[in-house]
JSON list of C-alpha atoms in Angstrom, two decimals:
[
{"chain": "A", "resi": 177, "resn": "MET", "atom": "CA", "xyz": [74.54, 71.74, 128.75]},
{"chain": "A", "resi": 178, "resn": "ARG", "atom": "CA", "xyz": [74.71, 74.01, 125.70]},
{"chain": "A", "resi": 179, "resn": "ILE", "atom": "CA", "xyz": [74.08, 77.65, 127.41]},
{"chain": "A", "resi": 180, "resn": "LEU", "atom": "CA", "xyz": [76.83, 78.39, 129.82]},
{"chain": "A", "resi": 181, "resn": "ASP", "atom": "CA", "xyz": [76.38, 81.91, 131.25]},
{"chain": "A", "resi": 182, "resn": "LEU", "atom": "CA", "xyz": [78.70, 82.79, 134.10]},
{"chain": "A", "resi": 183, "resn": "PRO", "atom": "CA", "xyz": [79.37, 87.07, 133.81]},
{"chain": "A", "resi": 184, "resn": "LYS", "atom": "CA", "xyz": [80.24, 89.59, 136.25]},
{"chain": "A", "resi": 185, "resn": "ASN", "atom": "CA", "xyz": [81.35, 86.83, 138.94]},
{"chain": "A", "resi": 186, "resn": "GLN", "atom": "CA", "xyz": [84.77, 86.60, 140.52]},
{"chain": "A", "resi": 187, "resn": "ILE", "atom": "CA", "xyz": [85.89, 83.67, 138.42]},
{"chain": "A", "resi": 188, "resn": "SER", "atom": "CA", "xyz": [89.94, 83.57, 138.31]},
{"chain": "A", "resi": 189, "resn": "HIS", "atom": "CA", "xyz": [90.07, 80.48, 136.07]},
{"chain": "A", "resi": 190, "resn": "LEU", "atom": "CA", "xyz": [88.28, 77.57, 134.27]},
{"chain": "A", "resi": 191, "resn": "PRO", "atom": "CA", "xyz": [88.56, 73.86, 135.24]},
{"chain": "A", "resi": 192, "resn": "ALA", "atom": "CA", "xyz": [90.01, 71.78, 132.32]},
{"chain": "A", "resi": 193, "resn": "GLU", "atom": "CA", "xyz": [86.87, 69.66, 133.06]},
{"chain": "A", "resi": 194, "resn": "ILE", "atom": "CA", "xyz": [85.04, 72.66, 130.54]},
{"chain": "A", "resi": 195, "resn": "GLY", "atom": "CA", "xyz": [86.65, 70.30, 127.50]},
{"chain": "A", "resi": 196, "resn": "CYS", "atom": "CA", "xyz": [83.92, 67.60, 128.38]},
{"chain": "A", "resi": 197, "resn": "LEU", "atom": "CA", "xyz": [80.94, 69.80, 127.48]},
{"chain": "A", "resi": 198, "resn": "LYS", "atom": "CA", "xyz": [80.85, 68.56, 124.21]},
{"chain": "A", "resi": 199, "resn": "ASN", "atom": "CA", "xyz": [77.46, 70.35, 123.42]},
{"chain": "A", "resi": 200, "resn": "LEU", "atom": "CA", "xyz": [78.05, 73.75, 124.70]},
{"chain": "A", "resi": 201, "resn": "LYS", "atom": "CA", "xyz": [77.27, 76.04, 122.03]},
{"chain": "A", "resi": 202, "resn": "GLU", "atom": "CA", "xyz": [77.09, 79.50, 124.31]},
{"chain": "A", "resi": 203, "resn": "LEU", "atom": "CA", "xyz": [80.28, 80.58, 126.98]},
{"chain": "A", "resi": 204, "resn": "ASN", "atom": "CA", "xyz": [79.87, 84.23, 128.37]},
{"chain": "A", "resi": 205, "resn": "VAL", "atom": "CA", "xyz": [82.42, 84.57, 131.33]},
{"chain": "A", "resi": 206, "resn": "SER", "atom": "CA", "xyz": [82.67, 88.21, 130.89]},
{"chain": "A", "resi": 207, "resn": "PHE", "atom": "CA", "xyz": [83.81, 90.56, 133.41]},
{"chain": "A", "resi": 208, "resn": "ASN", "atom": "CA", "xyz": [85.22, 87.94, 135.45]},
{"chain": "A", "resi": 209, "resn": "HIS", "atom": "CA", "xyz": [89.14, 88.12, 137.10]},
{"chain": "A", "resi": 210, "resn": "LEU", "atom": "CA", "xyz": [90.63, 85.10, 134.13]},
{"chain": "A", "resi": 211, "resn": "LYS", "atom": "CA", "xyz": [94.04, 85.65, 132.80]},
{"chain": "A", "resi": 212, "resn": "SER", "atom": "CA", "xyz": [93.88, 82.59, 130.96]},
{"chain": "A", "resi": 213, "resn": "ILE", "atom": "CA", "xyz": [91.60, 80.50, 128.85]},
{"chain": "A", "resi": 214, "resn": "PRO", "atom": "CA", "xyz": [91.95, 76.80, 129.34]},
{"chain": "A", "resi": 215, "resn": "PRO", "atom": "CA", "xyz": [93.00, 74.75, 125.92]},
{"chain": "A", "resi": 216, "resn": "GLU", "atom": "CA", "xyz": [90.50, 72.24, 126.73]},
{"chain": "A", "resi": 217, "resn": "LEU", "atom": "CA", "xyz": [87.77, 74.61, 125.75]},
{"chain": "A", "resi": 218, "resn": "GLY", "atom": "CA", "xyz": [88.98, 73.50, 121.90]},
{"chain": "A", "resi": 219, "resn": "GLU", "atom": "CA", "xyz": [87.37, 70.19, 122.81]},
{"chain": "A", "resi": 220, "resn": "CYS", "atom": "CA", "xyz": [83.85, 71.67, 122.85]},
{"chain": "A", "resi": 221, "resn": "GLU", "atom": "CA", "xyz": [83.65, 71.69, 118.90]},
{"chain": "A", "resi": 222, "resn": "ASN", "atom": "CA", "xyz": [80.19, 72.95, 118.99]},
{"chain": "A", "resi": 223, "resn": "LEU", "atom": "CA", "xyz": [80.48, 76.06, 120.28]},
{"chain": "A", "resi": 224, "resn": "GLU", "atom": "CA", "xyz": [79.09, 79.18, 118.42]},
{"chain": "A", "resi": 225, "resn": "LYS", "atom": "CA", "xyz": [79.36, 81.74, 120.80]},
{"chain": "A", "resi": 226, "resn": "LEU", "atom": "CA", "xyz": [82.10, 83.07, 122.93]},
{"chain": "A", "resi": 227, "resn": "ASP", "atom": "CA", "xyz": [82.38, 85.86, 125.38]},
{"chain": "A", "resi": 228, "resn": "CYS", "atom": "CA", "xyz": [85.56, 86.60, 127.30]},
{"chain": "A", "resi": 229, "resn": "SER", "atom": "CA", "xyz": [85.44, 90.31, 127.43]},
{"chain": "A", "resi": 230, "resn": "GLY", "atom": "CA", "xyz": [86.09, 92.60, 130.39]},
{"chain": "A", "resi": 231, "resn": "ASN", "atom": "CA", "xyz": [88.52, 90.24, 132.15]},
{"chain": "A", "resi": 232, "resn": "LEU", "atom": "CA", "xyz": [90.86, 93.38, 131.61]},
{"chain": "A", "resi": 233, "resn": "GLU", "atom": "CA", "xyz": [93.99, 90.84, 132.13]},
{"chain": "A", "resi": 234, "resn": "LEU", "atom": "CA", "xyz": [93.20, 88.22, 129.35]},
{"chain": "A", "resi": 235, "resn": "THR", "atom": "CA", "xyz": [96.65, 88.75, 126.62]},
{"chain": "A", "resi": 236, "resn": "GLU", "atom": "CA", "xyz": [96.35, 85.62, 124.68]},
{"chain": "A", "resi": 237, "resn": "LEU", "atom": "CA", "xyz": [93.69, 82.47, 123.56]},
{"chain": "A", "resi": 238, "resn": "PRO", "atom": "CA", "xyz": [95.35, 78.76, 123.30]},
{"chain": "A", "resi": 239, "resn": "PHE", "atom": "CA", "xyz": [96.27, 77.83, 119.63]},
{"chain": "A", "resi": 240, "resn": "GLU", "atom": "CA", "xyz": [93.67, 74.61, 120.87]},
{"chain": "A", "resi": 241, "resn": "LEU", "atom": "CA", "xyz": [90.84, 77.02, 120.28]},
{"chain": "A", "resi": 242, "resn": "SER", "atom": "CA", "xyz": [91.46, 76.65, 116.52]},
{"chain": "A", "resi": 243, "resn": "ASN", "atom": "CA", "xyz": [89.63, 73.62, 116.40]},
{"chain": "A", "resi": 244, "resn": "LEU", "atom": "CA", "xyz": [85.83, 75.99, 117.08]},
{"chain": "A", "resi": 245, "resn": "LYS", "atom": "CA", "xyz": [85.41, 76.10, 113.45]},
{"chain": "A", "resi": 246, "resn": "GLN", "atom": "CA", "xyz": [81.41, 76.48, 114.46]},
{"chain": "A", "resi": 247, "resn": "VAL", "atom": "CA", "xyz": [81.95, 79.87, 116.24]},
{"chain": "A", "resi": 248, "resn": "THR", "atom": "CA", "xyz": [80.27, 82.83, 114.80]},
{"chain": "A", "resi": 249, "resn": "PHE", "atom": "CA", "xyz": [80.75, 85.08, 117.70]},
{"chain": "A", "resi": 250, "resn": "VAL", "atom": "CA", "xyz": [83.60, 86.47, 119.49]},
{"chain": "A", "resi": 251, "resn": "ASP", "atom": "CA", "xyz": [84.05, 88.79, 121.79]},
{"chain": "A", "resi": 252, "resn": "LEU", "atom": "CA", "xyz": [87.64, 89.70, 123.59]},
{"chain": "A", "resi": 253, "resn": "SER", "atom": "CA", "xyz": [87.04, 93.44, 124.01]},
{"chain": "A", "resi": 254, "resn": "ALA", "atom": "CA", "xyz": [88.52, 95.08, 127.56]},
{"chain": "A", "resi": 255, "resn": "ASN", "atom": "CA", "xyz": [91.67, 92.57, 128.12]},
{"chain": "A", "resi": 256, "resn": "LYS", "atom": "CA", "xyz": [95.23, 93.27, 126.83]},
{"chain": "A", "resi": 257, "resn": "PHE", "atom": "CA", "xyz": [95.38, 91.55, 123.75]},
{"chain": "A", "resi": 258, "resn": "SER", "atom": "CA", "xyz": [98.38, 92.86, 121.59]},
{"chain": "A", "resi": 259, "resn": "SER", "atom": "CA", "xyz": [97.58, 91.09, 118.72]},
{"chain": "A", "resi": 260, "resn": "VAL", "atom": "CA", "xyz": [94.44, 88.98, 117.08]},
{"chain": "A", "resi": 261, "resn": "PRO", "atom": "CA", "xyz": [95.43, 85.45, 118.41]},
{"chain": "A", "resi": 262, "resn": "ILE", "atom": "CA", "xyz": [96.39, 82.89, 115.82]},
{"chain": "A", "resi": 263, "resn": "CYS", "atom": "CA", "xyz": [93.55, 80.71, 117.06]},
{"chain": "A", "resi": 264, "resn": "VAL", "atom": "CA", "xyz": [90.77, 83.42, 115.80]},
{"chain": "A", "resi": 265, "resn": "LEU", "atom": "CA", "xyz": [92.04, 83.61, 112.59]},
{"chain": "A", "resi": 266, "resn": "ARG", "atom": "CA", "xyz": [91.49, 80.10, 112.11]},
{"chain": "A", "resi": 267, "resn": "MET", "atom": "CA", "xyz": [87.61, 80.05, 113.05]},
{"chain": "A", "resi": 268, "resn": "SER", "atom": "CA", "xyz": [86.41, 79.98, 109.73]},
{"chain": "A", "resi": 269, "resn": "SER", "atom": "CA", "xyz": [82.57, 80.49, 110.57]},
{"chain": "A", "resi": 270, "resn": "LEU", "atom": "CA", "xyz": [83.33, 83.49, 112.34]},
{"chain": "A", "resi": 271, "resn": "GLN", "atom": "CA", "xyz": [80.86, 86.57, 111.65]},
{"chain": "A", "resi": 272, "resn": "TRP", "atom": "CA", "xyz": [81.21, 88.53, 114.51]},
{"chain": "A", "resi": 273, "resn": "LEU", "atom": "CA", "xyz": [84.66, 90.13, 116.31]},
{"chain": "A", "resi": 274, "resn": "ASP", "atom": "CA", "xyz": [85.09, 92.27, 119.23]},
{"chain": "A", "resi": 275, "resn": "ILE", "atom": "CA", "xyz": [88.51, 92.94, 120.13]},
{"chain": "A", "resi": 276, "resn": "SER", "atom": "CA", "xyz": [88.13, 96.82, 121.35]},
{"chain": "A", "resi": 277, "resn": "ASN", "atom": "CA", "xyz": [89.59, 98.39, 124.40]},
{"chain": "A", "resi": 278, "resn": "ASN", "atom": "CA", "xyz": [93.07, 96.31, 124.16]},
{"chain": "A", "resi": 279, "resn": "SER", "atom": "CA", "xyz": [96.57, 97.04, 123.08]},
{"chain": "A", "resi": 280, "resn": "LEU", "atom": "CA", "xyz": [96.57, 96.16, 119.30]},
{"chain": "A", "resi": 281, "resn": "SER", "atom": "CA", "xyz": [99.29, 98.28, 117.42]},
{"chain": "A", "resi": 282, "resn": "ASP", "atom": "CA", "xyz": [98.36, 96.23, 113.71]},
{"chain": "A", "resi": 283, "resn": "LEU", "atom": "CA", "xyz": [96.09, 93.92, 112.07]},
{"chain": "A", "resi": 284, "resn": "PRO", "atom": "CA", "xyz": [97.61, 90.24, 110.86]},
{"chain": "A", "resi": 285, "resn": "GLN", "atom": "CA", "xyz": [98.32, 90.53, 106.89]},
{"chain": "A", "resi": 286, "resn": "ASP", "atom": "CA", "xyz": [96.49, 87.41, 107.26]},
{"chain": "A", "resi": 287, "resn": "ILE", "atom": "CA", "xyz": [93.33, 88.76, 108.84]},
{"chain": "A", "resi": 288, "resn": "ASP", "atom": "CA", "xyz": [91.58, 88.23, 105.34]},
{"chain": "A", "resi": 289, "resn": "ARG", "atom": "CA", "xyz": [91.56, 84.67, 106.35]},
{"chain": "A", "resi": 290, "resn": "LEU", "atom": "CA", "xyz": [88.14, 85.72, 108.12]},
{"chain": "A", "resi": 291, "resn": "GLU", "atom": "CA", "xyz": [86.11, 85.08, 104.71]},
{"chain": "A", "resi": 292, "resn": "GLU", "atom": "CA", "xyz": [82.88, 84.94, 106.95]},
{"chain": "A", "resi": 293, "resn": "LEU", "atom": "CA", "xyz": [83.28, 88.14, 109.01]},
{"chain": "A", "resi": 294, "resn": "GLN", "atom": "CA", "xyz": [80.71, 90.61, 108.70]},
{"chain": "A", "resi": 295, "resn": "THR", "atom": "CA", "xyz": [80.88, 92.91, 111.54]},
{"chain": "A", "resi": 296, "resn": "PHE", "atom": "CA", "xyz": [84.63, 93.63, 113.41]},
{"chain": "A", "resi": 297, "resn": "LEU", "atom": "CA", "xyz": [85.06, 96.41, 116.10]},
{"chain": "A", "resi": 298, "resn": "LEU", "atom": "CA", "xyz": [88.24, 97.40, 116.65]},
{"chain": "A", "resi": 299, "resn": "TYR", "atom": "CA", "xyz": [87.51, 101.12, 118.83]},
{"chain": "A", "resi": 300, "resn": "LYS", "atom": "CA", "xyz": [90.02, 102.24, 121.25]},
{"chain": "A", "resi": 301, "resn": "ASN", "atom": "CA", "xyz": [93.27, 100.31, 120.33]},
{"chain": "A", "resi": 302, "resn": "LYS", "atom": "CA", "xyz": [96.36, 101.64, 119.02]},
{"chain": "A", "resi": 303, "resn": "LEU", "atom": "CA", "xyz": [95.97, 101.42, 115.67]},
{"chain": "A", "resi": 304, "resn": "THR", "atom": "CA", "xyz": [98.19, 103.69, 113.49]},
{"chain": "A", "resi": 305, "resn": "TYR", "atom": "CA", "xyz": [97.33, 101.94, 109.71]},
{"chain": "A", "resi": 306, "resn": "LEU", "atom": "CA", "xyz": [94.50, 99.29, 108.50]},
{"chain": "A", "resi": 307, "resn": "PRO", "atom": "CA", "xyz": [95.91, 96.76, 106.31]},
{"chain": "A", "resi": 308, "resn": "TYR", "atom": "CA", "xyz": [94.50, 96.51, 102.89]},
{"chain": "A", "resi": 309, "resn": "ALA", "atom": "CA", "xyz": [93.70, 92.88, 103.39]},
{"chain": "A", "resi": 310, "resn": "LEU", "atom": "CA", "xyz": [90.59, 94.24, 104.73]},
{"chain": "A", "resi": 311, "resn": "LEU", "atom": "CA", "xyz": [89.59, 94.89, 101.60]},
{"chain": "A", "resi": 312, "resn": "ASN", "atom": "CA", "xyz": [89.13, 91.04, 100.74]},
{"chain": "A", "resi": 313, "resn": "LEU", "atom": "CA", "xyz": [86.82, 90.53, 103.21]},
{"chain": "A", "resi": 314, "resn": "LYS", "atom": "CA", "xyz": [83.74, 90.29, 100.62]},
{"chain": "A", "resi": 315, "resn": "LYS", "atom": "CA", "xyz": [81.38, 89.87, 103.75]},
{"chain": "A", "resi": 316, "resn": "LEU", "atom": "CA", "xyz": [82.38, 92.54, 105.87]},
{"chain": "A", "resi": 317, "resn": "THR", "atom": "CA", "xyz": [79.64, 95.22, 106.55]},
{"chain": "A", "resi": 318, "resn": "LEU", "atom": "CA", "xyz": [80.77, 97.24, 109.70]},
{"chain": "A", "resi": 319, "resn": "LEU", "atom": "CA", "xyz": [83.91, 98.19, 111.08]},
{"chain": "A", "resi": 320, "resn": "VAL", "atom": "CA", "xyz": [84.59, 100.48, 113.93]},
{"chain": "A", "resi": 321, "resn": "VAL", "atom": "CA", "xyz": [87.91, 101.71, 114.59]},
{"chain": "A", "resi": 322, "resn": "SER", "atom": "CA", "xyz": [87.21, 104.96, 116.52]},
{"chain": "A", "resi": 323, "resn": "GLY", "atom": "CA", "xyz": [89.28, 106.30, 119.20]},
{"chain": "A", "resi": 324, "resn": "ASP", "atom": "CA", "xyz": [92.71, 104.91, 117.96]},
{"chain": "A", "resi": 325, "resn": "HIS", "atom": "CA", "xyz": [95.75, 106.30, 116.47]},
{"chain": "A", "resi": 326, "resn": "LEU", "atom": "CA", "xyz": [95.09, 105.96, 112.66]},
{"chain": "A", "resi": 327, "resn": "VAL", "atom": "CA", "xyz": [97.14, 108.18, 110.49]},
{"chain": "A", "resi": 328, "resn": "GLU", "atom": "CA", "xyz": [96.16, 106.46, 107.35]},
{"chain": "A", "resi": 329, "resn": "ILE", "atom": "CA", "xyz": [93.31, 104.28, 105.82]},
{"chain": "A", "resi": 330, "resn": "PRO", "atom": "CA", "xyz": [93.26, 102.48, 102.42]},
{"chain": "A", "resi": 331, "resn": "THR", "atom": "CA", "xyz": [91.74, 104.62, 100.23]},
{"chain": "A", "resi": 332, "resn": "ALA", "atom": "CA", "xyz": [89.64, 101.88, 98.47]},
{"chain": "A", "resi": 333, "resn": "LEU", "atom": "CA", "xyz": [88.04, 101.19, 102.15]},
{"chain": "A", "resi": 334, "resn": "CYS", "atom": "CA", "xyz": [85.65, 103.69, 101.06]},
{"chain": "A", "resi": 335, "resn": "ASP", "atom": "CA", "xyz": [85.06, 102.52, 97.13]},
{"chain": "A", "resi": 336, "resn": "SER", "atom": "CA", "xyz": [81.50, 102.19, 96.16]},
{"chain": "A", "resi": 337, "resn": "SER", "atom": "CA", "xyz": [82.64, 98.53, 95.31]},
{"chain": "A", "resi": 338, "resn": "THR", "atom": "CA", "xyz": [83.50, 97.10, 99.03]},
{"chain": "A", "resi": 339, "resn": "PRO", "atom": "CA", "xyz": [80.27, 95.31, 100.77]},
{"chain": "A", "resi": 340, "resn": "LEU", "atom": "CA", "xyz": [81.01, 97.96, 103.48]},
{"chain": "A", "resi": 341, "resn": "LYS", "atom": "CA", "xyz": [77.95, 99.91, 104.91]},
{"chain": "A", "resi": 342, "resn": "PHE", "atom": "CA", "xyz": [79.42, 101.34, 108.14]},
{"chain": "A", "resi": 343, "resn": "VAL", "atom": "CA", "xyz": [82.75, 102.55, 108.96]},
{"chain": "A", "resi": 344, "resn": "ASN", "atom": "CA", "xyz": [83.30, 104.32, 111.58]},
{"chain": "A", "resi": 345, "resn": "LEU", "atom": "CA", "xyz": [87.07, 106.27, 112.06]},
{"chain": "A", "resi": 346, "resn": "MET", "atom": "CA", "xyz": [86.03, 108.77, 114.72]},
{"chain": "A", "resi": 347, "resn": "ASP", "atom": "CA", "xyz": [88.65, 110.38, 116.73]},
{"chain": "A", "resi": 348, "resn": "ASN", "atom": "CA", "xyz": [91.51, 109.27, 115.24]},
{"chain": "A", "resi": 349, "resn": "PRO", "atom": "CA", "xyz": [94.58, 110.48, 115.55]},
{"chain": "A", "resi": 350, "resn": "ILE", "atom": "CA", "xyz": [94.26, 110.88, 119.51]},
{"chain": "A", "resi": 351, "resn": "ASP", "atom": "CA", "xyz": [96.33, 111.75, 122.12]},
{"chain": "A", "resi": 352, "resn": "ASN", "atom": "CA", "xyz": [98.03, 108.74, 124.33]},
{"chain": "A", "resi": 353, "resn": "ILE", "atom": "CA", "xyz": [96.26, 109.64, 127.66]},
{"chain": "A", "resi": 354, "resn": "GLN", "atom": "CA", "xyz": [98.47, 107.66, 130.43]},
{"chain": "A", "resi": 355, "resn": "CYS", "atom": "CA", "xyz": [96.84, 106.68, 133.55]},
{"chain": "A", "resi": 356, "resn": "GLN", "atom": "CA", "xyz": [97.05, 108.28, 136.94]},
{"chain": "A", "resi": 357, "resn": "ASP", "atom": "CA", "xyz": [99.79, 106.28, 139.41]},
{"chain": "A", "resi": 358, "resn": "GLY", "atom": "CA", "xyz": [98.09, 104.48, 141.61]},
{"chain": "A", "resi": 359, "resn": "GLU", "atom": "CA", "xyz": [95.70, 101.28, 141.19]},
{"chain": "A", "resi": 360, "resn": "GLU", "atom": "CA", "xyz": [92.25, 102.00, 140.12]},
{"chain": "A", "resi": 361, "resn": "MET", "atom": "CA", "xyz": [89.36, 99.81, 141.98]},
{"chain": "A", "resi": 362, "resn": "ARG", "atom": "CA", "xyz": [88.84, 96.92, 139.36]},
{"chain": "A", "resi": 363, "resn": "GLU", "atom": "CA", "xyz": [85.01, 97.03, 139.54]},
{"chain": "A", "resi": 364, "resn": "SER", "atom": "CA", "xyz": [85.20, 100.86, 138.57]},
{"chain": "A", "resi": 365, "resn": "GLU", "atom": "CA", "xyz": [87.28, 100.03, 135.86]},
{"chain": "A", "resi": 366, "resn": "GLN", "atom": "CA", "xyz": [84.94, 96.85, 134.70]},
{"chain": "A", "resi": 367, "resn": "ASP", "atom": "CA", "xyz": [81.63, 99.43, 135.09]},
{"chain": "A", "resi": 368, "resn": "ARG", "atom": "CA", "xyz": [83.18, 101.52, 132.48]},
{"chain": "A", "resi": 369, "resn": "GLN", "atom": "CA", "xyz": [83.82, 99.35, 130.12]},
{"chain": "A", "resi": 370, "resn": "HIS", "atom": "CA", "xyz": [80.81, 97.84, 130.42]},
{"chain": "A", "resi": 371, "resn": "PHE", "atom": "CA", "xyz": [79.29, 101.00, 129.85]},
{"chain": "A", "resi": 372, "resn": "ASP", "atom": "CA", "xyz": [81.37, 101.39, 126.86]},
{"chain": "A", "resi": 373, "resn": "LYS", "atom": "CA", "xyz": [79.87, 97.83, 125.65]},
{"chain": "A", "resi": 374, "resn": "GLU", "atom": "CA", "xyz": [76.45, 98.81, 126.19]},
{"chain": "A", "resi": 375, "resn": "PHE", "atom": "CA", "xyz": [77.31, 102.14, 124.25]},
{"chain": "A", "resi": 376, "resn": "MET", "atom": "CA", "xyz": [78.37, 100.31, 121.45]},
{"chain": "A", "resi": 377, "resn": "ARG", "atom": "CA", "xyz": [76.02, 97.63, 121.16]},
{"chain": "A", "resi": 378, "resn": "ALA", "atom": "CA", "xyz": [73.41, 100.45, 120.89]},
{"chain": "A", "resi": 379, "resn": "TYR", "atom": "CA", "xyz": [74.75, 101.98, 118.12]},
{"chain": "A", "resi": 380, "resn": "ILE", "atom": "CA", "xyz": [75.04, 98.77, 116.03]},
{"chain": "A", "resi": 381, "resn": "GLU", "atom": "CA", "xyz": [71.63, 98.43, 116.80]},
{"chain": "A", "resi": 382, "resn": "ASP", "atom": "CA", "xyz": [70.80, 102.08, 115.70]},
{"chain": "A", "resi": 383, "resn": "LEU", "atom": "CA", "xyz": [73.02, 101.45, 112.81]},
{"chain": "A", "resi": 384, "resn": "LYS", "atom": "CA", "xyz": [71.25, 98.30, 111.92]},
{"chain": "A", "resi": 385, "resn": "GLU", "atom": "CA", "xyz": [67.54, 99.95, 112.41]},
{"chain": "A", "resi": 386, "resn": "ARG", "atom": "CA", "xyz": [68.68, 102.49, 109.86]},
{"chain": "A", "resi": 387, "resn": "GLU", "atom": "CA", "xyz": [69.47, 99.76, 107.13]},
{"chain": "A", "resi": 388, "resn": "SER", "atom": "CA", "xyz": [67.20, 101.44, 104.79]},
{"chain": "A", "resi": 389, "resn": "VAL", "atom": "CA", "xyz": [70.29, 103.09, 103.45]},
{"chain": "A", "resi": 390, "resn": "PRO", "atom": "CA", "xyz": [70.52, 101.39, 99.82]},
{"chain": "A", "resi": 391, "resn": "SER", "atom": "CA", "xyz": [72.96, 98.46, 99.69]},
{"chain": "A", "resi": 392, "resn": "TYR", "atom": "CA", "xyz": [75.30, 100.32, 97.35]},
{"chain": "A", "resi": 393, "resn": "THR", "atom": "CA", "xyz": [75.83, 103.54, 99.80]},
{"chain": "A", "resi": 394, "resn": "THR", "atom": "CA", "xyz": [78.93, 103.35, 102.39]},
{"chain": "A", "resi": 395, "resn": "LYS", "atom": "CA", "xyz": [78.22, 105.48, 105.20]},
{"chain": "A", "resi": 396, "resn": "VAL", "atom": "CA", "xyz": [81.84, 106.81, 106.42]},
{"chain": "A", "resi": 397, "resn": "SER", "atom": "CA", "xyz": [82.16, 108.81, 109.40]},
{"chain": "A", "resi": 398, "resn": "PHE", "atom": "CA", "xyz": [85.47, 111.12, 110.17]},
{"chain": "A", "resi": 399, "resn": "SER", "atom": "CA", "xyz": [86.36, 113.00, 113.20]},
{"chain": "A", "resi": 400, "resn": "LEU", "atom": "CA", "xyz": [89.97, 113.90, 113.23]},
{"chain": "A", "resi": 401, "resn": "GLN", "atom": "CA", "xyz": [92.02, 115.94, 114.94]},
{"chain": "A", "resi": 402, "resn": "LEU", "atom": "CA", "xyz": [95.07, 117.98, 113.41]}
]
């Protein structure tokens, strides 16, 4: 088996036997009820795409996933990560990382370990600053940090020497809106997160279509509430 596509079910756990799928290249378990990922997934060393978005309750990934050196795409959006998982920082081929709609308050200072990273989606977290290490990501062309709590950014982020073509920093800083008391329907929350993801995907596709902008040009979008 090379592709395992299981989105929008009610899966609450993955069996350890998933590690037996040695030829697995794509795993999509988005919008389920997962609270953890089995460490045995790290044995799927041919995996290239991992989508765990929209589970709402994931807080960490097992260190064993550091073995996934072929992964180019990871989507962890709409969960409860408070930091970028260590194993993700060791995925040396990673090109696309979406960790939006989580609880990140900062980024690791060694984020520049992701030397192949091209697209980094961080919107709707709790970030107040961006580390200068981002400037060391020489292949990063798209950065979205809208709807966070940014109060400062590296001024060199907008320098023409960076490879960044699109930087979206809209709606910073933003008021911290508390959720109402009582539990929302899980399905309603997942529907909203799914809409956000589809909107962002459409937004990124639109940016790619407009890549007739000269390569030396960086588009930066600001919308600050003072």
